[in-house]
């Protein structure tokens, strides 16, 4: 759980309530005019939807997180000619995007290193990912690497004046394609399920203890020369246990 000052978590019952919250959030998002954009976003927008599904019969709970992110574009102060508050906003935007780019680079390197180590069947040292250096990357840590599926949409300007920014954005997308993730089901077991599994394990342990006791009896009989396949109790129970576990 990531704590961010001013971040709200609201329970919703249907899709209409989600749409209303998105509209309210967009109204609070600040946009301003710069020399590069008439309606420039002055912050990133992150919407996280947490879904829970519970089976009323078994009590199984499955959890998932759906994260939608609208990143503000990187800005060159020489082109935007931002000053005052707009300059501080641009500095914060560029800093978080730089940290995001660093995380993406190291994740891509780890994916390449991990694949190479798997091919050579050797261990590899993976690089540390600095998710905690920015609030943005901390919020997106689950969506960037690990148990997730991620789709990245990049926007480029057709104007020749912005060719440097377009090339940088395309390179960012190319690095993102190298990151490998594996999605798994997040299933939370209930206390009743754990009790059931514990009872099964205790039953198996009890069976094994009884087989050990029978082994001691069979060993004594073997020393006396009275042991045979027909009267070997431990052998019969081991066969029964093998049939039940297959």
Coordinates of C-alpha atoms in Angstrom, one line a residue:
X1 CA 0.0 0.0 0.0
X2 CA 1.5 3.4 -1.1
X3 CA 0.6 6.5 0.9
X4 CA 0.4 9.8 -0.9
X5 CA -0.7 12.9 0.8
X6 CA -4.0 14.1 -0.6
X7 CA -4.7 10.8 -2.4
X8 CA -8.3 9.6 -2.0
X9 CA -9.6 6.0 -2.0
X10 CA -13.3 5.9 -2.7
X11 CA -15.7 2.9 -2.8
X12 CA -17.8 2.6 -5.9
X13 CA -20.7 0.4 -6.7
X14 CA -21.0 0.6 -10.5
X15 CA -19.4 2.1 -13.7
X16 CA -21.4 5.3 -13.6
X17 CA -19.9 6.2 -10.2
X18 CA -16.4 5.6 -11.7
X19 CA -17.2 7.9 -14.7
X20 CA -18.4 10.6 -12.3
X21 CA -15.2 10.4 -10.3
X22 CA -13.1 10.7 -13.5
X23 CA -15.0 13.8 -14.6
X24 CA -14.6 15.4 -11.1
X25 CA -10.8 14.6 -11.2
X26 CA -10.4 16.0 -14.7
X27 CA -12.1 19.2 -13.6
X28 CA -9.5 19.6 -10.8
X29 CA -6.6 18.9 -13.1
X30 CA -4.7 22.0 -14.0
X31 CA -3.8 22.9 -17.6
X32 CA -2.2 26.0 -18.9
X33 CA -0.9 27.6 -22.2
X34 CA 2.8 27.5 -23.0
X35 CA 4.8 28.3 -26.2
X36 CA 4.6 24.6 -27.1
X37 CA 1.0 23.7 -26.2
X38 CA -2.2 25.7 -25.7
X39 CA -3.7 23.3 -23.2
X40 CA -0.6 21.8 -21.6
X41 CA -1.2 19.4 -18.7
X42 CA 0.6 20.7 -15.6
X43 CA 0.6 17.3 -13.8
X44 CA 0.3 13.6 -14.3
X45 CA -3.1 11.8 -13.8
X46 CA -3.2 8.4 -12.1
X47 CA -6.5 6.4 -11.7
X48 CA -6.3 3.1 -9.9
X49 CA -9.2 0.7 -9.8
X50 CA -9.0 -2.2 -7.3
X51 CA -11.3 -5.1 -8.1
X52 CA -12.2 -7.9 -5.7
X53 CA -14.1 -11.1 -6.6
X54 CA -15.4 -13.4 -3.9
X55 CA -16.8 -16.9 -4.4
X56 CA -19.8 -17.2 -2.1
X57 CA -19.6 -21.0 -2.0
X58 CA -15.8 -21.5 -1.4
X59 CA -14.9 -18.1 0.1
X60 CA -12.1 -17.7 -2.4
X61 CA -11.1 -14.0 -3.0
X62 CA -9.4 -12.8 -6.2
X63 CA -7.9 -9.3 -6.3
X64 CA -6.7 -7.2 -9.2
X65 CA -5.6 -3.7 -9.8
X66 CA -6.4 -1.7 -13.0
X67 CA -4.2 1.4 -13.4
X68 CA -4.8 4.2 -16.0
X69 CA -2.1 6.8 -16.3
X70 CA -2.0 10.0 -18.4
X71 CA 1.5 11.3 -18.3
X72 CA 2.3 15.0 -18.9
X73 CA 4.7 15.5 -21.7
X74 CA 8.4 16.4 -21.1
X75 CA 9.1 20.1 -21.6
X76 CA 12.2 22.0 -22.7
X77 CA 12.2 25.4 -20.9
X78 CA 13.9 27.0 -23.9
X79 CA 10.9 26.1 -26.1
X80 CA 8.1 26.6 -23.6
X81 CA 9.6 29.8 -22.1
X82 CA 7.9 28.9 -18.9
X83 CA 8.5 31.1 -15.8
X84 CA 7.4 31.3 -12.2
X85 CA 4.8 28.6 -11.3
X86 CA 4.8 27.1 -14.8
X87 CA 8.6 26.6 -14.5
X88 CA 8.3 24.8 -11.2
X89 CA 5.6 22.6 -12.7
X90 CA 7.8 21.8 -15.6
X91 CA 10.7 20.9 -13.3
X92 CA 8.6 18.5 -11.3
X93 CA 7.2 16.9 -14.5
X94 CA 10.6 16.4 -16.1
X95 CA 12.1 15.1 -12.8
X96 CA 9.4 12.4 -12.5
X97 CA 9.7 11.5 -16.2
X98 CA 13.4 11.2 -15.8
X99 CA 13.0 8.8 -12.9
X100 CA 10.4 6.8 -14.9
X101 CA 12.8 6.6 -17.8
X102 CA 15.6 5.3 -15.4
X103 CA 13.3 2.6 -14.0
X104 CA 12.3 1.6 -17.5
X105 CA 15.9 1.3 -18.6
X106 CA 16.9 -0.8 -15.6
X107 CA 13.8 -3.0 -16.0
X108 CA 14.7 -3.6 -19.7
X109 CA 18.3 -4.4 -18.7
X110 CA 17.1 -6.9 -16.1
X111 CA 14.9 -8.6 -18.6
X112 CA 17.7 -9.0 -21.1
X113 CA 20.1 -10.1 -18.3
X114 CA 17.5 -12.6 -17.0
X115 CA 16.9 -14.1 -20.4
X116 CA 20.7 -14.4 -21.1
X117 CA 21.2 -16.1 -17.7
X118 CA 18.3 -18.5 -18.4
X119 CA 19.8 -19.5 -21.8
X120 CA 23.2 -20.1 -20.2
X121 CA 21.7 -21.7 -17.1
X122 CA 23.7 -19.4 -14.8
X123 CA 22.9 -16.9 -12.1
X124 CA 22.8 -13.2 -12.9
X125 CA 22.9 -10.1 -10.7
X126 CA 19.9 -7.9 -11.4
X127 CA 20.1 -4.2 -11.0
X128 CA 18.1 -2.3 -8.3
X129 CA 15.0 -0.4 -9.6
X130 CA 14.7 3.0 -8.0
X131 CA 10.9 3.1 -7.7
X132 CA 11.0 5.1 -4.5
X133 CA 12.8 8.1 -6.0
X134 CA 9.5 9.5 -7.3
X135 CA 5.8 9.3 -6.3
X136 CA 4.9 8.5 -9.9
X137 CA 7.2 5.5 -10.1
X138 CA 6.2 4.3 -6.7
X139 CA 2.5 4.3 -7.7
X140 CA 3.3 2.6 -11.0
X141 CA 5.8 0.0 -9.6
X142 CA 3.1 -2.8 -9.8
X143 CA 2.4 -1.8 -13.4
X144 CA 6.0 -1.6 -14.6
X145 CA 7.5 -4.9 -13.6
X146 CA 6.4 -8.2 -12.1
X147 CA 2.8 -9.5 -11.9
X148 CA 1.1 -7.4 -14.5
X149 CA 0.1 -6.7 -18.1
X150 CA 1.0 -3.3 -19.3
X151 CA 0.1 -1.4 -22.5
X152 CA 1.9 1.9 -23.4
X153 CA 0.5 4.4 -25.8
X154 CA 2.9 7.2 -26.9
X155 CA 2.0 10.5 -28.6
X156 CA 4.4 12.2 -31.0
X157 CA 4.1 15.6 -32.7
X158 CA 4.1 15.7 -36.5
X159 CA 5.8 19.1 -36.4
X160 CA 9.4 19.2 -37.5
X161 CA 10.1 21.7 -34.8
X162 CA 9.5 19.0 -32.2
X163 CA 11.5 16.3 -33.9
X164 CA 13.9 15.9 -30.9
X165 CA 11.0 15.3 -28.5
X166 CA 9.4 12.8 -30.9
X167 CA 12.6 10.8 -31.3
X168 CA 13.1 10.7 -27.5
X169 CA 9.5 9.5 -27.0
X170 CA 9.9 6.8 -29.6
X171 CA 13.2 5.6 -27.9
X172 CA 11.3 5.5 -24.6
X173 CA 8.7 3.2 -26.2
X174 CA 11.3 1.0 -27.7
X175 CA 13.0 0.5 -24.3
X176 CA 9.6 -0.3 -22.8
X177 CA 9.0 -3.1 -25.3
X178 CA 12.1 -5.0 -23.9
X179 CA 10.5 -5.3 -20.4
X180 CA 9.0 -8.7 -19.8
X181 CA 6.1 -9.2 -17.3
X182 CA 4.2 -12.3 -16.2
X183 CA 0.6 -12.0 -15.0
X184 CA -0.5 -14.4 -12.3
X185 CA -3.9 -14.8 -10.4
X186 CA -3.9 -13.0 -7.1
X187 CA -5.9 -15.5 -5.0
X188 CA -6.4 -15.0 -1.3
X189 CA -7.3 -18.1 0.7
X190 CA -9.8 -17.9 3.5
X191 CA -9.3 -19.1 7.1
X192 CA -11.7 -22.0 6.4
X193 CA -9.5 -23.2 3.5
X194 CA -6.4 -23.0 5.6
X195 CA -8.1 -25.1 8.3
X196 CA -9.1 -27.7 5.7
X197 CA -5.6 -27.9 4.3
X198 CA -4.2 -28.2 7.9
X199 CA -6.7 -31.1 8.7
X200 CA -5.6 -32.9 5.5
X201 CA -1.9 -32.5 6.4
X202 CA -2.5 -33.7 10.0
X203 CA -4.4 -36.8 8.6
X204 CA -1.4 -37.6 6.4
X205 CA 1.0 -37.1 9.3
X206 CA -1.1 -39.5 11.4
X207 CA -1.0 -42.1 8.7
X208 CA 2.8 -41.9 8.4
X209 CA 3.1 -42.2 12.2
X210 CA 1.1 -45.4 12.1
X211 CA 3.2 -46.8 9.2
X212 CA 6.3 -46.1 11.3
X213 CA 4.8 -48.0 14.2
X214 CA 4.0 -50.9 11.8
X215 CA 7.5 -50.8 10.5
X216 CA 8.8 -51.3 14.0
X217 CA 6.6 -54.4 14.4
X218 CA 7.6 -55.7 11.0
X219 CA 11.3 -55.3 11.8
X220 CA 10.9 -57.3 15.0
X221 CA 9.1 -60.0 13.1
X222 CA 11.9 -60.0 10.5
X223 CA 14.5 -60.6 13.2
X224 CA 12.5 -63.6 14.4
X225 CA 12.2 -64.9 10.8
X226 CA 8.5 -64.6 10.8
X227 CA 8.1 -61.8 8.3
X228 CA 6.5 -62.4 4.9
X229 CA 4.8 -60.3 2.2
X230 CA 1.4 -61.5 3.4
X231 CA 1.8 -60.4 7.0
X232 CA 3.9 -57.2 6.3
X233 CA 1.6 -54.5 7.7
X234 CA 3.8 -51.5 6.8
X235 CA 4.1 -52.6 3.2
X236 CA 0.3 -52.9 2.7
X237 CA -0.3 -49.4 4.2
X238 CA 2.4 -47.9 2.1
X239 CA 0.7 -49.3 -1.0
X240 CA -2.6 -47.8 0.2
X241 CA -1.0 -44.4 0.9
X242 CA 0.5 -44.4 -2.6
X243 CA -2.8 -45.2 -4.2
X244 CA -4.6 -42.4 -2.3
X245 CA -1.9 -39.8 -3.2
X246 CA -1.8 -40.6 -6.9

